[in-house]
Coordinates of C-alpha atoms in Angstrom, one line a residue:
X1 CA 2.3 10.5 -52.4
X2 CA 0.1 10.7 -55.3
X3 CA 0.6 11.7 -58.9
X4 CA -1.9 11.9 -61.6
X5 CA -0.9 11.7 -65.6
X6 CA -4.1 13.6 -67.1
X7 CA -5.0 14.8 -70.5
X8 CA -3.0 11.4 -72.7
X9 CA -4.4 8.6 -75.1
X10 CA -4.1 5.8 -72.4
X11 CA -3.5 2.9 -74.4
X12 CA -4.0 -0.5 -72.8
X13 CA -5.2 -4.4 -73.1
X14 CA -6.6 -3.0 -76.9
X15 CA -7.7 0.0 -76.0
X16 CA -7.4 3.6 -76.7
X17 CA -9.1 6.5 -74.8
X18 CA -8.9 9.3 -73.4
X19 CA -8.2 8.9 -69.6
X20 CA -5.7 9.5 -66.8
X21 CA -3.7 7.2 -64.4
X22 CA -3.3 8.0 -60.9
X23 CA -0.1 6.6 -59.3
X24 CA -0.3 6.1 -55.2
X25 CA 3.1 5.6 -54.0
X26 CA 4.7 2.8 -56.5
X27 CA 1.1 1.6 -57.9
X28 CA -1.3 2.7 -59.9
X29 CA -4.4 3.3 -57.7
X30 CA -7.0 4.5 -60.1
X31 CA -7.5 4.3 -64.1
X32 CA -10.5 6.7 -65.2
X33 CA -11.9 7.3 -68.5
X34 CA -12.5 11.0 -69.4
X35 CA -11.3 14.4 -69.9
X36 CA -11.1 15.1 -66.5
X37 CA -8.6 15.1 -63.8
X38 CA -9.3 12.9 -60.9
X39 CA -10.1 14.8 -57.7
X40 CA -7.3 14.7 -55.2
X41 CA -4.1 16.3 -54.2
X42 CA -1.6 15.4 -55.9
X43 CA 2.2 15.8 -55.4
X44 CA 3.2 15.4 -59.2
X45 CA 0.7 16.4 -62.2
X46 CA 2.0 15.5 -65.5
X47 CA -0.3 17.0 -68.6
X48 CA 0.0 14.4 -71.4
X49 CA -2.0 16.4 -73.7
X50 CA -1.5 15.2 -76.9
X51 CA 0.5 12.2 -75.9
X52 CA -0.3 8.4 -75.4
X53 CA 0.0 7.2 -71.9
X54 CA 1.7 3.1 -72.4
X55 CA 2.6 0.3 -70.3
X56 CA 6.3 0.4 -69.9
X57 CA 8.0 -1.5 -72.0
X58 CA 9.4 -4.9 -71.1
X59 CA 12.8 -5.7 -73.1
X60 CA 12.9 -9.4 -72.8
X61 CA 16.2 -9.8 -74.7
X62 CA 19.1 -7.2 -73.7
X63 CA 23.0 -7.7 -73.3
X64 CA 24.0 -5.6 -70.5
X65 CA 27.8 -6.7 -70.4
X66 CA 28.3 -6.6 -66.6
X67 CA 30.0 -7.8 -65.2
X68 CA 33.6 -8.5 -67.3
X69 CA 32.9 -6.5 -70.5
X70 CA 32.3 -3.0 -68.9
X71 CA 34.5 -1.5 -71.8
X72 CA 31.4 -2.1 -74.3
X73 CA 29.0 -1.2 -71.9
X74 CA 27.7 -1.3 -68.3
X75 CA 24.3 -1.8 -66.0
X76 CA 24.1 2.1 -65.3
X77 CA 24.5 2.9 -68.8
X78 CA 22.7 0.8 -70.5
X79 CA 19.6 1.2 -67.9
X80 CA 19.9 4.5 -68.3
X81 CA 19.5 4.2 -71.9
X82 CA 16.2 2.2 -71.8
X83 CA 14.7 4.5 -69.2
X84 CA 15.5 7.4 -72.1
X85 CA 13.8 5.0 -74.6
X86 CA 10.3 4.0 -72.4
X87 CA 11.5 0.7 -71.2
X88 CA 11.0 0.2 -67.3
X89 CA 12.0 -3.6 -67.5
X90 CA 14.5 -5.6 -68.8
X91 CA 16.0 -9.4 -68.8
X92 CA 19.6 -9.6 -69.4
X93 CA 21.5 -12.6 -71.3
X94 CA 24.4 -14.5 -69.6
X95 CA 26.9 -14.7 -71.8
X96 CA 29.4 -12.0 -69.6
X97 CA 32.2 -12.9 -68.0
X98 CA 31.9 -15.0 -65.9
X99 CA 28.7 -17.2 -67.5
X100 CA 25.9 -16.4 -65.7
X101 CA 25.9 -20.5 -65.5
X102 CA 26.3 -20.9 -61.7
X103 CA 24.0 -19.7 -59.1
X104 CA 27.1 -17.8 -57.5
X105 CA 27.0 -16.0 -60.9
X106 CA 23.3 -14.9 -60.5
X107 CA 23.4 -13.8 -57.3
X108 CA 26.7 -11.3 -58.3
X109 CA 24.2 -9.6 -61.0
X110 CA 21.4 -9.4 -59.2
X111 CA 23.8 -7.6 -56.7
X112 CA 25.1 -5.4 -59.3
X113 CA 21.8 -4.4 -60.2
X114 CA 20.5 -3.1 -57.4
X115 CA 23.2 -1.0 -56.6
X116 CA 23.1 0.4 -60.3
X117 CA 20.0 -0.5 -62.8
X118 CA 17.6 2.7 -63.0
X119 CA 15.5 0.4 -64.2
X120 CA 13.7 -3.2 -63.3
X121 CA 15.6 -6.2 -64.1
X122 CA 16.1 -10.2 -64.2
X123 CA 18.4 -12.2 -65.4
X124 CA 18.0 -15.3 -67.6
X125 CA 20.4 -18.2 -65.9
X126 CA 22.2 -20.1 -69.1
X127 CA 22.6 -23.5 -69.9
X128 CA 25.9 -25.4 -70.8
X129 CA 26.1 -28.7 -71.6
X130 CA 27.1 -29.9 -67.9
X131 CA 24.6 -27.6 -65.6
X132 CA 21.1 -28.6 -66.5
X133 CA 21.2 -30.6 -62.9
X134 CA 21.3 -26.7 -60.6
X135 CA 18.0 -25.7 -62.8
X136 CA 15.9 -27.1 -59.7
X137 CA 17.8 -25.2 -56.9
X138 CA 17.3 -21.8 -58.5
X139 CA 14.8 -19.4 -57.0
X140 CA 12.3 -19.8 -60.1
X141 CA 10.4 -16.9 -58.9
X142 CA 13.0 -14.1 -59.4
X143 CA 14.1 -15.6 -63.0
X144 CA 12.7 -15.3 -66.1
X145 CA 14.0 -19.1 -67.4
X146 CA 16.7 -20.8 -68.8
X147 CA 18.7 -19.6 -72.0
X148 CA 20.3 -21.8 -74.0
X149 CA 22.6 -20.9 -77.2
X150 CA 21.6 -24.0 -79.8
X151 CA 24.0 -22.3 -82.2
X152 CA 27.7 -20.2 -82.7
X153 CA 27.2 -16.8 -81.3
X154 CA 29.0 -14.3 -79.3
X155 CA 31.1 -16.0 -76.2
X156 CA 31.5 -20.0 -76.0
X157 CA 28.3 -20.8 -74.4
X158 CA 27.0 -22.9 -77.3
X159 CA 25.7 -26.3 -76.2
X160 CA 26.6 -29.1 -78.9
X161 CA 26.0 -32.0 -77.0
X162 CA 22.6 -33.9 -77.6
X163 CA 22.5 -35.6 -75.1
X164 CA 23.1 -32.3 -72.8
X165 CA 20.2 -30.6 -75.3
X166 CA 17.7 -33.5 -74.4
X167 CA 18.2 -33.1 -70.4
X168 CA 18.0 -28.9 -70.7
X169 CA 14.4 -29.7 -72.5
X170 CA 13.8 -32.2 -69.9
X171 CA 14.6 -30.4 -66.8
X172 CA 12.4 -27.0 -68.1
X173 CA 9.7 -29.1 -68.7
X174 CA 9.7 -30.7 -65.4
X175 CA 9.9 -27.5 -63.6
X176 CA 7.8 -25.3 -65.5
X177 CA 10.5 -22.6 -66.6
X178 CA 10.4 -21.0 -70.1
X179 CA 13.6 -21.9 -72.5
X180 CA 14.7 -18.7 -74.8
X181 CA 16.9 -20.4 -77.6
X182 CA 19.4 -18.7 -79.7
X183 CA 19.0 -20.9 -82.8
X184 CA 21.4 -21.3 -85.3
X185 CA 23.7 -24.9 -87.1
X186 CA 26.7 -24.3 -86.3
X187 CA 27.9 -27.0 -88.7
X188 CA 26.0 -25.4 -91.3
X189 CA 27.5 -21.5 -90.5
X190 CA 31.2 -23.3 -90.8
X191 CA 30.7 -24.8 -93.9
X192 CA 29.5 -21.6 -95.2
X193 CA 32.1 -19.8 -93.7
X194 CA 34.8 -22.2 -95.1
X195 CA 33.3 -21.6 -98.5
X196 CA 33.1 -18.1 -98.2
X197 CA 37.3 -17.6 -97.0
X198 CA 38.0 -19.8 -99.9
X199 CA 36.5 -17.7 -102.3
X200 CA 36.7 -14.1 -100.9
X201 CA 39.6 -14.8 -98.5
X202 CA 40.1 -14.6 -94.7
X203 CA 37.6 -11.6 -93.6
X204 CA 34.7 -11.8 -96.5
X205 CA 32.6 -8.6 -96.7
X206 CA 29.9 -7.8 -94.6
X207 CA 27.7 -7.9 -97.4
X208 CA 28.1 -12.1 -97.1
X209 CA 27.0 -12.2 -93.8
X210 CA 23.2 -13.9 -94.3
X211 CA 24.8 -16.0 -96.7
X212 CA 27.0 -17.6 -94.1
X213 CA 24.8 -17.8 -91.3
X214 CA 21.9 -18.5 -93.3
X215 CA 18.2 -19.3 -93.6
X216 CA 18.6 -22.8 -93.4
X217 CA 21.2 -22.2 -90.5
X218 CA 18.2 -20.7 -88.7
X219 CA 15.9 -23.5 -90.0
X220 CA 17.5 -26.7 -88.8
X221 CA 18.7 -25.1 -85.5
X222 CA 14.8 -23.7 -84.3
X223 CA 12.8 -26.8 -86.1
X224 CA 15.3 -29.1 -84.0
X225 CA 14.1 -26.8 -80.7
X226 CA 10.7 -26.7 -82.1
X227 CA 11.1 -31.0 -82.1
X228 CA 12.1 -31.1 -78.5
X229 CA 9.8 -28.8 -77.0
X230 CA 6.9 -31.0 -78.3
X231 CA 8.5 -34.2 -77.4
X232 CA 9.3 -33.0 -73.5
X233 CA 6.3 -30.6 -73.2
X234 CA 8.7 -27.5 -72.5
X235 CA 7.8 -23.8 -73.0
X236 CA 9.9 -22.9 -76.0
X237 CA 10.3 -19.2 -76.7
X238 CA 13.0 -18.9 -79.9
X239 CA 14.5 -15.5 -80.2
X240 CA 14.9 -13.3 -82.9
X241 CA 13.5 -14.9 -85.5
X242 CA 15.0 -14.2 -88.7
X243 CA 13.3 -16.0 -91.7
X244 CA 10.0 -16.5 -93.0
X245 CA 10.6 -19.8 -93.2
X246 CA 10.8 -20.5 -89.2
X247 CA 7.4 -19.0 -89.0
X248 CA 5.7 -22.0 -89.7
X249 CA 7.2 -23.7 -86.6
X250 CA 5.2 -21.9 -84.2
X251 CA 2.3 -23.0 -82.3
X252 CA -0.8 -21.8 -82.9
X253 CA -2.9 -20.5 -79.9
X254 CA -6.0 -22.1 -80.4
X255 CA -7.3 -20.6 -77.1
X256 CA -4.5 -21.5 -74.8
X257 CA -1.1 -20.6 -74.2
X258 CA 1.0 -21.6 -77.1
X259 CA 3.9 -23.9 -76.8
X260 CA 6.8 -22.9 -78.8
X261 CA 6.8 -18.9 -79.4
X262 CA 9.1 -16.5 -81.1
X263 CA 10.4 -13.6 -80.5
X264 CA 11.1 -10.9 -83.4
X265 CA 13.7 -8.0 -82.6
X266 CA 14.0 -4.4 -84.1
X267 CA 17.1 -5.1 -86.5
X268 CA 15.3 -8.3 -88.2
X269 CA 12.0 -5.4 -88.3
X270 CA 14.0 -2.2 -89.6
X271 CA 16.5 -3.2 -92.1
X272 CA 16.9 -6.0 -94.8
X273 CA 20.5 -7.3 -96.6
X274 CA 20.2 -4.3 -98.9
X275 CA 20.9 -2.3 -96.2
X276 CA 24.5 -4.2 -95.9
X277 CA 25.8 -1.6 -98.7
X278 CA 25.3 1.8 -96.6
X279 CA 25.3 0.2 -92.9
X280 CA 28.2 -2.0 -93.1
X281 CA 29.0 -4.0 -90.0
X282 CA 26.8 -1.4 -87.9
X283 CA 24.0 -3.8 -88.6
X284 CA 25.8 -7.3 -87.9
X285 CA 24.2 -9.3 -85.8
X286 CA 23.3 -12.8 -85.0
X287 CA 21.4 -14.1 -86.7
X288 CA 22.3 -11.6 -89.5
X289 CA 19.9 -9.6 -91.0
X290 CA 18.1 -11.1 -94.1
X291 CA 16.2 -10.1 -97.3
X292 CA 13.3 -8.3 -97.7
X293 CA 10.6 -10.9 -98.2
X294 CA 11.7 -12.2 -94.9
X295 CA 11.2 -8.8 -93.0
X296 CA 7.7 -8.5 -94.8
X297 CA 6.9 -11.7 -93.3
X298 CA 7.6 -11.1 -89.8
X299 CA 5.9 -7.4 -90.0
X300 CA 2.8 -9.6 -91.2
X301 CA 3.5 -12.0 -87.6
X302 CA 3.4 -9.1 -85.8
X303 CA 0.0 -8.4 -86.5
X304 CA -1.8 -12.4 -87.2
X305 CA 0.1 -14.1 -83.7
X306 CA 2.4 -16.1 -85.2
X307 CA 5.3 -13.4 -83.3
X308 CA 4.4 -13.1 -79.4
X309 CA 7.3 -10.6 -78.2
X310 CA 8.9 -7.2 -79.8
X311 CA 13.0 -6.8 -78.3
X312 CA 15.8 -5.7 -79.0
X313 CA 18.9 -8.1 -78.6
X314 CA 20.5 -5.1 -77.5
X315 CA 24.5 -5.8 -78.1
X316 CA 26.6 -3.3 -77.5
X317 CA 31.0 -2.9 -78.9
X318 CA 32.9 -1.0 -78.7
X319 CA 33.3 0.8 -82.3
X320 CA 36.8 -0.6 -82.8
X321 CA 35.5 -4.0 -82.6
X322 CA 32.7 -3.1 -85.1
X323 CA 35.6 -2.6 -88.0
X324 CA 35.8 -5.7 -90.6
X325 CA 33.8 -7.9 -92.5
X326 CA 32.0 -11.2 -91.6
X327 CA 34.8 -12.4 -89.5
X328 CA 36.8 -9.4 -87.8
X329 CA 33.8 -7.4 -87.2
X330 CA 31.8 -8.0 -83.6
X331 CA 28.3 -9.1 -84.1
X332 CA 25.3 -6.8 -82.0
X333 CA 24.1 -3.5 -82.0
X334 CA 22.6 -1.3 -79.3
X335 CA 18.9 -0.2 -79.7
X336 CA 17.1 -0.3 -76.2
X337 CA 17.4 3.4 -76.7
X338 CA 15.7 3.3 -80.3
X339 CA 12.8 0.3 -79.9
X340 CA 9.9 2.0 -79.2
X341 CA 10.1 4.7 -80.9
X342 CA 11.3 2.6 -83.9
X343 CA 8.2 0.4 -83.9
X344 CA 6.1 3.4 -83.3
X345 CA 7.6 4.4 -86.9
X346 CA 5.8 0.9 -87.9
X347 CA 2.7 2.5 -86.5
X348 CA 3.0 5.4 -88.5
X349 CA 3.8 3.1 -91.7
X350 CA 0.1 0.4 -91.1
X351 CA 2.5 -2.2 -90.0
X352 CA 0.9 -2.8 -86.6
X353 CA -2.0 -0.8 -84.5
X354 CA -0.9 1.4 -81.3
X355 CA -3.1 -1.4 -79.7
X356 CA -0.9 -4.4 -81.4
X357 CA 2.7 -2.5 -80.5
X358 CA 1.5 -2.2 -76.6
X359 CA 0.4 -5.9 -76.8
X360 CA 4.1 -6.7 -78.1
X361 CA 6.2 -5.2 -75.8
X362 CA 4.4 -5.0 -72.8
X363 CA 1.5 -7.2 -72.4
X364 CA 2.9 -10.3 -73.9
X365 CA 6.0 -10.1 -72.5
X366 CA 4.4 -10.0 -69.1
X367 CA 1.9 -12.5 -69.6
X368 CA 4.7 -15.2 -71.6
X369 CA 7.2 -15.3 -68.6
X370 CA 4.4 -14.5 -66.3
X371 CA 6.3 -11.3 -64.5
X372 CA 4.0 -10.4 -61.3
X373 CA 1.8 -7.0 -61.4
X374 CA 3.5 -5.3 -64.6
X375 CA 2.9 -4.7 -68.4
X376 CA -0.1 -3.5 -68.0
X377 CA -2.1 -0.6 -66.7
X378 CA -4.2 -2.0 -63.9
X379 CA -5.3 -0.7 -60.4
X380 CA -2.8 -2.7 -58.1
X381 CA 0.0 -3.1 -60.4
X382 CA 3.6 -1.3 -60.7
X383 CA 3.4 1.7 -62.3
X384 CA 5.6 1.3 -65.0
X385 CA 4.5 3.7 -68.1
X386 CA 5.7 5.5 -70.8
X387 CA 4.2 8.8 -72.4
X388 CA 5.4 9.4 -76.1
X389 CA 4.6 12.4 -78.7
X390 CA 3.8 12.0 -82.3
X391 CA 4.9 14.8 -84.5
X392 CA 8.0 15.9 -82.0
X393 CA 11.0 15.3 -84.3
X394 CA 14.2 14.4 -82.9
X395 CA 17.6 13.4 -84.4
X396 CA 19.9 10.6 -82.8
X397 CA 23.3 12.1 -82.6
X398 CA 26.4 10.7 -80.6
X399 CA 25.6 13.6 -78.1
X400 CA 22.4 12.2 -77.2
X401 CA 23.2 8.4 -77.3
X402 CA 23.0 7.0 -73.9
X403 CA 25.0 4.0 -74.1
X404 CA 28.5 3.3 -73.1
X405 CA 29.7 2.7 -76.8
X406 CA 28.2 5.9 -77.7
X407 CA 27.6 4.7 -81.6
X408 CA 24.0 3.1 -83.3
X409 CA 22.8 2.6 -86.2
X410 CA 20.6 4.9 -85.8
X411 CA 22.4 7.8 -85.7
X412 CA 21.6 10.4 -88.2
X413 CA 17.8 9.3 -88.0
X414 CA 15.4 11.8 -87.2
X415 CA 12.1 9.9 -85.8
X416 CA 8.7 11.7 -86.3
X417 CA 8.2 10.2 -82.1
X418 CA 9.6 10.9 -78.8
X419 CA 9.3 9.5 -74.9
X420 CA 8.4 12.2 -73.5
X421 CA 8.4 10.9 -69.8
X422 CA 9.3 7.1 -67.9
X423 CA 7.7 6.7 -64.6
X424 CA 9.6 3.3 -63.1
X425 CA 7.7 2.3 -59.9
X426 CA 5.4 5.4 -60.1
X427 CA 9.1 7.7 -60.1
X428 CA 9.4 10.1 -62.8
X429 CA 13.0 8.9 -64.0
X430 CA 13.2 10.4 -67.3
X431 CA 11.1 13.6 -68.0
X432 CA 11.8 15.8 -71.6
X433 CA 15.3 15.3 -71.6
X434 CA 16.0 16.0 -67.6
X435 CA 17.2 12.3 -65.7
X436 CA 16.9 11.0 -62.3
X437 CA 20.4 9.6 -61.8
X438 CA 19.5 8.5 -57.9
X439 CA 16.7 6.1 -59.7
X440 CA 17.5 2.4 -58.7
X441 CA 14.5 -0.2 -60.3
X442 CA 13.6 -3.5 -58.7
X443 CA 14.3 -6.9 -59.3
X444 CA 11.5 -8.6 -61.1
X445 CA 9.2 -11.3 -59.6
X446 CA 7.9 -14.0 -61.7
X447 CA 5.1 -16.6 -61.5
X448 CA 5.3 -19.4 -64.4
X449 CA 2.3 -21.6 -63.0
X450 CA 0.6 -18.4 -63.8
X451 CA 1.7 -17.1 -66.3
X452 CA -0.9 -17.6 -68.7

C-alpha cells in the first residue's frame, strides 16, 4: 500500500524544499524534489500545502510510569500524547516500580509496550551500585544504554558508591553502550536543603528551589562524569543540562563523534527562576530550573554544538502531588505533548533554524545512540514523520491534554504551530485532531558500533 505526502516543506539533513515523500508499506520508498506529485496509485494522499514535512521526533528522555505508578500516568497515555505532539519514538527511564535494574525487569516493559505504546519505544536499563556485572548479558541491540542517577532525584536509584561509579564507567566503555547521567551532589543539595528548613522552615517555597539544588550541585556531579568518561573511554551523554557553567565540559567534535554530550530539555529552554512567581511548583523539576543567563546560554548551544539532543524529561504527577514547596511538592512535568511545537516557538523567535530544530530531535538523536533506519527521511528507512502548520493557533486546555494527569504547564498557552499529522511506521496515527487508537509502534533497534 502506498501513500504519498505532497505539496509540504520537506525538511531534512539541513535542508528545506519543496518535495513529497512517498511511503511503501512501513518505508519510505521515494523522496522527490518538486511541486509535483509522484506518479502512482496511491491508497492515502495527504496535501501538506503549506506545512513542513519532518522526521519524527525521537524523545530520548521520557518517564512513562509503567509499570507501578499508573495513577500518574501510563504507556497508552503517554504514547498517545507524543503521537499528538509529532514524536514517533521514545526511550523511557527506569526509575518505575520495579527498577528497570534486572533483565526480568526489561523484558516486562518491553512486553507492556507492545501490547500498548502507539508509538516506538526502548527502554534505558539502570544502573545501581550492585548490577554493573548483567550490563554484558543484555541484548545491546534493542537498548538504548545504561542510565545512571549520579545525584538525589525522584525514586532511590541514586548510585553513591565510587567504587560502584568506577565499574558502571568501566563496563560501558568495555562494551560500547552509551551512559545517560542524571547529574547532581547530593551532598551539596542536603546541605542546601538543611540551610534552607533552618531558615524558611520545613517545606521552603518553590521559589528556593535552584538555590537548593544548585549550579554548583550540577557542576561537581557532571564534571565528576565528565572525569570518568575520559579516564575509561565511555560514551557520556549528561541530561538536561541546566547551567551555563556545565557547558564547558563537553567535548568538542573536532570531526568525530564527541565523547561526553549533553542533552538540553524544554523546561531548562522555556522558562527561567522568574517564572517560579506565576508557575509555582508546575515547573519543578530536577535539576530545577535556573536563571536567565543560564537559559540564554543553552539557546546559544543549541545552535554552535556544544548541546547534541532536544527532550523532554517528560515527568508526569498527579496534581495532588504537585501541591507544596521545595520539599512536599513532586518534581517533573509532562511536555511530550508540547516539545515540538514549543521549540518550533524558538524558531519563530531566531533561537534555532527549522534546519537546527530537525537536527536536534531527530537526526542527532538517531545518530548518538545509533537507532537503526529512523530520524531521518531517507529511501529505505521507517517512515516516521511529522507535518506541522505555522500560523494555525491552538490553545492547550485540560480538554485537549492527552496525558493521564491531565494538567501542564502549558495550559492556557496558545502556540502560533500545530502537528497537523504523525505517520508512525508509514500509519497515519494522528491526523487533525482524529486518533488511531488500534496504533501499536515497534520496539527500537540499535547499533552502537555504528552509531556514528
Amino acid at each position: 500500500m502506498k501513500k504519498v505526502i505532497y505539496g509540504g516543506t520537506v525538511v531534512n539533513e539541513g535542508r528545506s524544499f519543496r518535495g513529497a515523500v512517498v511511503i511503501d508499506n512501513d518505508c519510505i520508498s521515494e523522496l522527490v524534489e518538486g511541486e509535483n506529485i509522484p506518479r502512482g496509485v496511491y491508497s492515502q494522499e495527504v496535501d501538506a500545502t503549506g506545512c513542513f514535512v519532518l522526521p519524527g521526533v525521537i524523545d530520548e528522555h521520557v518517564h512513562f510510569r509503567e509499570p507501578g505508578l499508573t495513577a500518574k500516568a501510563d504507556i497508552e497515555s503517554e504514547s498517545r500524547a507524543a503521537a499528538y505532539g509529532g514524536v514517533t519514538s521514545y526511550f523511557e527511564m527506569p526509575n518505575t516500580n520495579p527498577q528497570t535494574t534486572t533483565p526480568e525487569a526489561l523484558e516486562e516493559k518491553f512486553r507492556l509496550a507492545e501490547a500498548k505504546s502507539h508509538v516506538n519505544y526502548s527502554f534505558f536499563y539502570g544502573a545501581t551500585n550492585t548490577n554493573a556485572a548483567t550490563f554484558a548479558g543484555l541484548d545491546h541491540r534493542r537498548i538504548p544504554g545504561i542510565k545512571l542517577f549520579m545525584g538525589a532525584s525522584t525514586g532511590n536509584m541514586l548510585v553513591d558508591k565510587y567504587g560502584a561509579l568506577l565499574e558502571i564507567f568501566k563496563q560501558c566503555a568495555g562494551l560500547g553502550l552509551p551512559l545517560m547521567t542524571h547529574c547532581e551532589d547530593s551532598e551539596i543539595i542536603s546541605n542546601n536543603l538543611k540551610k534552607m528548613k533552618e531558615t524558611y522552615g520545613d517545606d521552603p517555597n518553590i521559589v528556593l528551589h535552584p538555590l537548593i539544588r544548585s549550579e554548583e550541585a550540577c557542576y561537581q556531579s557532571s564534571a565528576l562524569a565528565a572525569q570518568l568518561a575520559h579516564t575509561f573511554g565511555t560514551r557520556l551523554h549528561i541530561a538536561h543540562l541546566s547551567t551555563a557553567k556545565e557547558l564547558a565540559l563537553l567535548s568538542p567534535a573536532n570531526g568525530h563523534e564527541p565523547l561526553v554530550t549533553g542533552e538540553a530539555c524544554i523546561a531548562h529552554l522555556l522558562f527561567t527562576s522568574e517564572d517560579y512567581l506565576t508557575k509555582g511548583a508546575q515547573i519543578k523539576c530536577n535539576p530545577a530550573v535556573k536563571t536567565a543567563e543560564d537559559r540564554t546560554e543553552l539557546r546559544k548551544a543549541l545552535t554552535d554544538g556544544r548541546i547534541t539532543t532536544v527532550a523532554t524529561d517528560h515527568a508526569p504527577h498527579e496534581w495532588k502531588d504537585k501541591q507544596g514547596g521545595c520539599v512536599r511538592a513532586a518534581s517533573g512535568m509532562p511536555m511530550v505533548q508540547f516539545s515540538l511545537v514549543t521549540m518550533l516557538e524558538l524558531v519563530d523567535e531566531g533561537v534555532i533554524t527549522l534546519e537546527q530544530l530537525v537536527q536536534l530531535m531527530a537526526h542527532n538523536p538517531a545518530r548518538l545512540f545509533g537507532v537503526c533506519g529512523r530520524g531521518f527521511l531517507r529511501k529505505g528507512y521507517k517512515a516516521d514523520i511529522t507535518v506541522v502548520k505555522p500560523d494555525a493557533p491552538w490553545t492547550v486546555t485540560e480538554a485537549n491534554i492527552q496525558s493521564k494527569c491531565k494538567w501542564s504547564p502549558m495550559q492556557g498557552h496558545e502556540y502560533r504551530w500545530r502537528v497537523e499529522q504523525t505517520f508512525c511506521n508509514g500509519r497515519l496515527i494522528y491526523n487533525k485532531g482524529a486518533f488511531d487508537g488500534e496504533s501499536r509502534g515497534e520496539a527500537l533497534r540499535f547499533d552502537h558500533a555504528g552509531h556514528a
